[in-house]
Amino acid sequence: MAAEKLTKARLIQILILMAVLITAFVWRTVTYEENTSIDDSATNCRIAAEYCAVDDSNKKLGLSVNPYPVVANSEVTLRISNTNVKPVAKIEGVDMFMGTIPVIFEQQTDHWVGTFTVPECVHDTMEWAITVQQGSETIIAKFTVQK
């Protein structure tokens, strides 16, 4: 195919294809809008010494993990206090994608409890983030997992 003679029909086909690709590139460049990610509008906190407090609409929302420090391949309990709305949460690696771990919550007396297990990484420590959706609010709590 590389040794074929360049005919008038093939030249027109190449020029039309180039025109379509250039048009698509220019259109995409002109209409590009940068999307705001969840991280930009989310409230961030760091779970240290088991607990992370977030001021959410004039009330403190508490997130805690047990056991602390978190160890890979062991069951971890996430507790969210001071809320009446059932939270939705997922766990993801910060620096390395190792999948998305959903957290299913059950209500206890005055808080919500969910359990999850974080997989082991090749590194000795890895940074993970809990993304909690609480109505229209998003909270991202980061924590470190030991191997």
Short mmCIF file of C-alpha atoms in Angstrom, two decimals, residues 22 24 33 37 45 59 62 90 92 103 114 131-132 141:
data_model
loop_
_atom_site.label_atom_id
_atom_site.label_comp_id
_atom_site.label_asym_id
_atom_site.label_seq_id
_atom_site.Cartn_x
_atom_site.Cartn_y
_atom_site.Cartn_z
CA ILE A 22 -8.28 20.13 11.59
CA ALA A 24 -12.50 18.86 14.80
CA GLU A 33 -14.40 24.58 29.19
CA SER A 37 -13.76 18.91 39.93
CA CYS A 45 -9.85 17.34 56.28
CA LYS A 59 -22.80 22.11 62.94
CA GLY A 62 -17.26 14.17 62.81
CA LYS A 90 -16.35 5.83 48.61
CA GLU A 92 -9.99 5.78 46.60
CA VAL A 103 -18.98 2.19 52.03
CA GLY A 114 -19.85 1.72 57.69
CA THR A 131 -15.23 11.03 49.68
CA VAL A 132 -18.45 11.53 51.64
CA ALA A 141 -11.05 13.07 54.40
#
